[in-house]
Coordinates of N, CA and C in Angstrom, one line a residue:
M159 N 333.5 111.8 66.0 CA 332.9 112.1 67.3 C 333.6 113.4 67.8
T160 N 332.7 114.3 68.3 CA 333.3 115.5 68.9 C 333.6 115.3 70.3
Q161 N 334.4 116.2 70.9 CA 334.7 116.2 72.3 C 333.5 116.2 73.1
Y162 N 332.5 117.0 72.7 CA 331.2 117.1 73.5 C 330.5 115.8 73.5
D163 N 330.5 115.1 72.3 CA 329.8 113.8 72.3 C 330.6 112.8 73.1
H164 N 331.9 112.8 73.1 CA 332.7 111.9 73.9 C 332.4 112.1 75.4
L165 N 332.3 113.3 75.8 CA 332.0 113.6 77.3 C 330.6 113.2 77.6
L166 N 329.6 113.3 76.7 CA 328.3 112.9 77.0 C 328.2 111.4 77.4
G167 N 329.1 110.6 76.8 CA 329.2 109.2 77.1 C 329.5 108.9 78.6
Y168 N 330.2 109.9 79.3 CA 330.5 109.7 80.7 C 329.7 110.6 81.6
I169 N 329.2 111.7 81.0 CA 328.4 112.6 81.9 C 327.1 112.9 81.1
P170 N 326.1 112.1 81.3 CA 324.8 112.2 80.6 C 324.1 113.5 80.8
D171 N 324.3 114.1 82.0 CA 323.6 115.4 82.3 C 324.5 116.6 82.0
L172 N 325.5 116.5 81.1 CA 326.4 117.5 80.8 C 325.7 118.8 80.3
S173 N 324.6 118.7 79.6 CA 323.9 119.8 79.0 C 323.3 120.7 80.1
S174 N 323.1 120.1 81.3 CA 322.4 120.9 82.4 C 323.5 121.5 83.3
R175 N 324.7 121.4 83.0 CA 325.8 121.9 83.8 C 326.3 123.2 83.3
R176 N 326.8 124.0 84.3 CA 327.5 125.3 83.9 C 328.9 124.9 83.5
I177 N 329.3 125.1 82.3 CA 330.5 124.6 81.7 C 331.6 125.7 81.5
L178 N 332.8 125.4 81.9 CA 334.0 126.2 81.6 C 334.9 125.4 80.7
D179 N 335.3 125.9 79.5 CA 336.2 125.3 78.7 C 337.5 126.1 78.9
L180 N 338.5 125.5 79.5 CA 339.7 126.1 79.9 C 340.8 125.8 78.8
G181 N 341.3 126.9 78.2 CA 342.2 126.7 77.1 C 341.4 126.3 75.8
S182 N 340.6 127.2 75.4 CA 339.6 127.0 74.4 C 340.2 126.8 72.9
G183 N 341.4 127.3 72.8 CA 342.0 127.2 71.4 C 341.2 127.8 70.4
Y184 N 340.9 127.0 69.3 CA 340.1 127.5 68.2 C 338.6 127.5 68.4
G185 N 338.2 127.1 69.6 CA 336.8 127.1 70.0 C 335.9 126.0 69.6
S186 N 336.4 124.9 69.1 CA 335.6 123.8 68.6 C 334.6 123.3 69.7
F187 N 335.1 123.1 70.9 CA 334.2 122.7 72.0 C 333.1 123.7 72.3
L188 N 333.5 125.0 72.3 CA 332.5 126.0 72.6 C 331.4 126.1 71.5
I189 N 331.9 125.9 70.2 CA 331.0 126.0 69.1 C 330.0 124.8 69.1
E190 N 330.5 123.6 69.4 CA 329.7 122.4 69.4 C 328.6 122.5 70.5
A191 N 329.1 123.0 71.7 CA 328.1 123.1 72.8 C 327.1 124.2 72.5
T192 N 327.5 125.3 72.0 CA 326.6 126.4 71.7 C 325.6 126.0 70.6
K193 N 326.0 125.2 69.6 CA 325.1 124.8 68.6 C 324.0 123.9 69.3
R194 N 324.3 123.3 70.4 CA 323.3 122.4 71.1 C 322.5 123.2 72.1
G195 N 322.7 124.5 72.1 CA 321.9 125.3 73.1 C 322.5 125.3 74.5
I196 N 323.7 124.9 74.7 CA 324.4 124.8 76.0 C 325.1 126.1 76.2
R197 N 324.9 126.8 77.4 CA 325.7 128.0 77.7 C 327.0 127.5 78.3
T198 N 328.1 127.9 77.5 CA 329.4 127.5 77.9 C 330.3 128.7 77.8
C199 N 331.3 128.8 78.7 CA 332.2 129.9 78.6 C 333.6 129.4 78.4
G200 N 334.4 130.1 77.6 CA 335.8 129.6 77.4 C 336.8 130.6 77.8
I201 N 337.9 130.2 78.3 CA 339.1 131.0 78.6 C 340.2 130.6 77.7
E202 N 340.9 131.6 77.1 CA 342.0 131.3 76.3 C 343.0 132.5 76.4
R203 N 344.3 132.2 76.5 CA 345.3 133.2 76.7 C 345.8 133.8 75.4
S204 N 345.6 133.2 74.3 CA 346.1 133.7 73.0 C 345.1 134.5 72.3
S205 N 345.4 135.8 72.0 CA 344.4 136.6 71.4 C 344.2 136.1 69.9
G206 N 345.2 135.5 69.3 CA 345.1 135.0 68.0 C 344.1 133.8 67.9
F207 N 344.1 133.0 69.0 CA 343.2 131.9 69.0 C 341.8 132.4 69.3
I208 N 341.7 133.4 70.2 CA 340.3 134.0 70.5 C 339.7 134.5 69.2
D209 N 340.5 135.3 68.4 CA 340.0 135.9 67.2 C 339.6 134.7 66.2
A210 N 340.4 133.7 66.1 CA 340.1 132.6 65.2 C 338.8 131.8 65.7
A211 N 338.7 131.7 67.0 CA 337.5 131.0 67.5 C 336.2 131.8 67.2
K212 N 336.3 133.1 67.4 CA 335.1 133.9 67.1 C 334.8 133.9 65.6
E213 N 335.7 133.9 64.8 CA 335.5 133.8 63.3 C 334.9 132.4 63.0
S214 N 335.4 131.4 63.5 CA 334.9 130.0 63.3 C 333.4 129.9 63.8
A215 N 333.1 130.5 64.9 CA 331.8 130.5 65.5 C 330.8 131.3 64.5
K216 N 331.3 132.4 64.1 CA 330.5 133.2 63.1 C 330.2 132.4 61.9
L217 N 331.2 131.7 61.3 CA 330.9 130.9 60.2 C 330.0 129.8 60.5
A218 N 330.0 129.3 61.7 CA 329.1 128.2 62.1 C 327.7 128.7 62.5
G219 N 327.5 130.1 62.5 CA 326.2 130.7 62.8 C 325.9 130.8 64.3
V220 N 326.9 130.8 65.2 CA 326.7 130.9 66.6 C 327.6 132.0 67.2
L221 N 327.2 132.5 68.3 CA 328.0 133.4 69.1 C 328.5 132.7 70.3
I222 N 329.8 132.7 70.5 CA 330.4 132.0 71.7 C 330.9 133.0 72.7
D223 N 331.0 132.6 73.9 CA 331.5 133.4 75.0 C 332.9 132.9 75.3
I224 N 333.9 133.6 74.7 CA 335.3 133.2 74.9 C 336.0 134.5 75.4
R225 N 336.8 134.3 76.5 CA 337.4 135.5 77.2 C 338.9 135.3 77.3
S226 N 339.6 136.3 77.4 CA 341.0 136.3 77.6 C 341.3 136.0 79.0
G227 N 342.2 135.1 79.3 CA 342.6 134.8 80.6 C 343.6 133.7 80.7
M228 N 344.1 133.5 81.9 CA 345.1 132.5 82.2 C 344.6 131.4 83.0
A229 N 345.0 130.1 82.8 CA 344.5 129.0 83.6 C 344.9 129.1 85.0
E230 N 346.1 129.7 85.2 CA 346.6 129.9 86.6 C 345.8 130.9 87.4
S231 N 345.0 131.7 86.8 CA 344.2 132.7 87.5 C 342.9 132.9 86.8
I232 N 342.0 131.9 87.0 CA 340.7 131.9 86.3 C 339.8 133.1 86.7
P233 N 339.4 133.9 85.8 CA 338.7 135.2 86.2 C 337.2 135.0 86.5
F234 N 336.9 134.0 87.4 CA 335.5 133.8 87.8 C 335.5 133.6 89.3
D235 N 334.3 133.8 89.9 CA 334.2 133.6 91.4 C 334.3 132.1 91.7
D236 N 334.5 131.9 93.0 CA 334.4 130.5 93.5 C 333.1 129.9 93.2
Q237 N 333.1 128.6 92.9 CA 332.0 127.7 92.7 C 331.1 128.3 91.5
S238 N 331.7 128.8 90.5 CA 331.0 129.3 89.3 C 330.5 128.3 88.3
F239 N 331.1 127.1 88.3 CA 330.9 126.1 87.3 C 330.6 124.7 87.9
D240 N 329.9 123.9 87.1 CA 329.6 122.5 87.5 C 330.5 121.5 86.7
F241 N 331.2 122.0 85.7 CA 332.1 121.2 84.9 C 333.1 122.0 84.2
V242 N 334.4 121.5 84.3 CA 335.5 122.2 83.6 C 336.1 121.2 82.6
N243 N 336.2 121.7 81.4 CA 336.9 120.9 80.3 C 338.3 121.4 80.1
V244 N 339.3 120.6 80.2 CA 340.7 120.9 80.0 C 341.3 119.9 79.1
C245 N 341.2 120.1 77.8 CA 341.6 119.1 76.8 C 342.9 119.5 76.2
E246 N 343.9 118.8 76.5 CA 345.2 119.0 75.9 C 345.8 120.4 76.1
V247 N 345.6 120.8 77.4 CA 346.0 122.2 77.8 C 347.1 122.2 78.9
I248 N 346.9 121.3 79.9 CA 347.7 121.5 81.1 C 349.2 121.3 80.9
E249 N 349.5 120.6 79.8 CA 350.9 120.4 79.5 C 351.6 121.7 79.0
H250 N 350.8 122.7 78.7 CA 351.3 123.9 78.2 C 351.4 125.1 79.2
V251 N 350.9 124.9 80.4 CA 350.8 126.0 81.4 C 352.1 126.0 82.1
D252 N 352.4 127.2 82.8 CA 353.6 127.4 83.6 C 353.5 126.7 84.9
D253 N 352.3 126.6 85.5 CA 352.2 126.1 86.9 C 351.0 125.1 86.9
P254 N 351.2 123.9 86.6 CA 350.0 122.9 86.6 C 349.3 122.8 87.9
D255 N 350.1 122.9 89.0 CA 349.5 122.8 90.3 C 348.5 123.9 90.6
K256 N 348.9 125.1 90.2 CA 348.1 126.3 90.3 C 346.8 126.2 89.5
V257 N 347.0 125.6 88.3 CA 345.8 125.4 87.4 C 344.8 124.5 88.1
L258 N 345.3 123.4 88.6 CA 344.4 122.4 89.3 C 343.7 123.1 90.5
S259 N 344.5 123.9 91.2 CA 343.9 124.6 92.4 C 342.8 125.6 91.9
E260 N 343.0 126.3 90.8 CA 342.0 127.2 90.3 C 340.8 126.4 89.8
M261 N 341.0 125.3 89.2 CA 339.9 124.5 88.7 C 339.0 124.1 89.9
Y262 N 339.7 123.6 91.0 CA 338.9 123.2 92.2 C 338.2 124.4 92.7
R263 N 338.8 125.6 92.7 CA 338.2 126.8 93.3 C 336.9 127.2 92.5
V264 N 336.9 127.1 91.2 CA 335.7 127.5 90.5 C 334.7 126.5 90.3
L265 N 335.0 125.2 90.7 CA 334.0 124.1 90.6 C 333.1 124.2 91.9
D266 N 331.8 124.1 91.6 CA 330.8 124.0 92.7 C 330.9 122.6 93.3
V267 N 330.3 122.5 94.5 CA 330.2 121.2 95.2 C 329.6 120.2 94.3
G268 N 330.2 119.0 94.1 CA 329.7 118.0 93.2 C 330.1 118.2 91.7
G269 N 330.8 119.3 91.5 CA 331.3 119.5 90.1 C 332.3 118.5 89.6
M270 N 332.5 118.5 88.4 CA 333.4 117.5 87.7 C 334.4 118.3 86.8
A271 N 335.5 117.6 86.5 CA 336.5 118.2 85.6 C 337.0 117.0 84.7
Y272 N 337.2 117.4 83.4 CA 337.8 116.4 82.5 C 339.2 117.0 82.1
V273 N 340.3 116.3 82.3 CA 341.6 116.8 82.0 C 342.3 115.7 81.1
S274 N 342.7 116.1 79.9 CA 343.4 115.1 79.1 C 344.7 115.7 78.7
V275 N 345.7 114.8 78.5 CA 347.0 115.1 78.0 C 347.4 114.2 76.9
P276 N 348.2 114.6 76.0 CA 348.6 113.7 74.9 C 349.4 112.5 75.4
N277 N 349.3 111.4 74.8 CA 350.1 110.2 75.1 C 351.5 110.5 74.6
R278 N 352.5 110.2 75.4 CA 353.9 110.6 75.1 C 354.4 109.7 73.9
Y279 N 353.7 108.7 73.6 CA 354.1 107.8 72.4 C 353.3 108.2 71.2
C280 N 352.5 109.2 71.2 CA 351.6 109.5 70.1 C 352.4 110.1 68.9
C281 N 353.5 110.6 69.1 CA 354.3 111.3 68.1 C 355.6 110.6 67.9
L282 N 356.1 110.7 66.7 CA 357.4 110.1 66.4 C 358.4 111.3 66.2
L283 N 359.6 111.2 66.7 CA 360.6 112.2 66.4 C 361.5 111.7 65.3
Y284 N 361.6 112.6 64.3 CA 362.4 112.2 63.1 C 363.5 113.2 63.0
T285 N 364.7 112.7 62.9 CA 365.9 113.5 62.7 C 366.5 113.2 61.3
S286 N 366.6 114.2 60.5 CA 367.2 114.0 59.2 C 368.6 113.6 59.3
P287 N 369.1 112.7 58.4 CA 370.5 112.2 58.4 C 371.4 113.4 58.2
S288 N 372.6 113.3 58.8 CA 373.6 114.3 58.6 C 374.2 114.2 57.2
P289 N 374.6 115.3 56.6 CA 375.3 115.2 55.3 C 376.6 114.4 55.5
R290 N 376.9 113.7 54.5 CA 378.1 112.9 54.5 C 379.3 113.8 53.9
D291 N 380.4 113.5 54.4 CA 381.6 114.3 53.9 C 382.0 113.8 52.6

């Protein structure tokens, strides 16, 4: 199941919303939405991820709208979107409070946001044993 399909379970009218994907990474959400004919815009701070996302989109046969930017300073006007997707991103930003404030600023009245973070128990820490004397 894709992230887009997951969200449709909660937001049946997602395809009719103006969508911002904040922290687009390799562009999988943008590609999936674009394949379905949904106009979605992505913001990503890493130029390497932007290049990789555009290449993945090209291989998938779609053209995505992904722009360089920071979550703490979203380069759009107030009330520009009806939905903001922030999947596994907010734990990587310098100022989470500023990101939340910016999300609120760009959301239109009645807009919604999805924010997910990894479960702190999802990963195990392994330390190799010390060499013996």
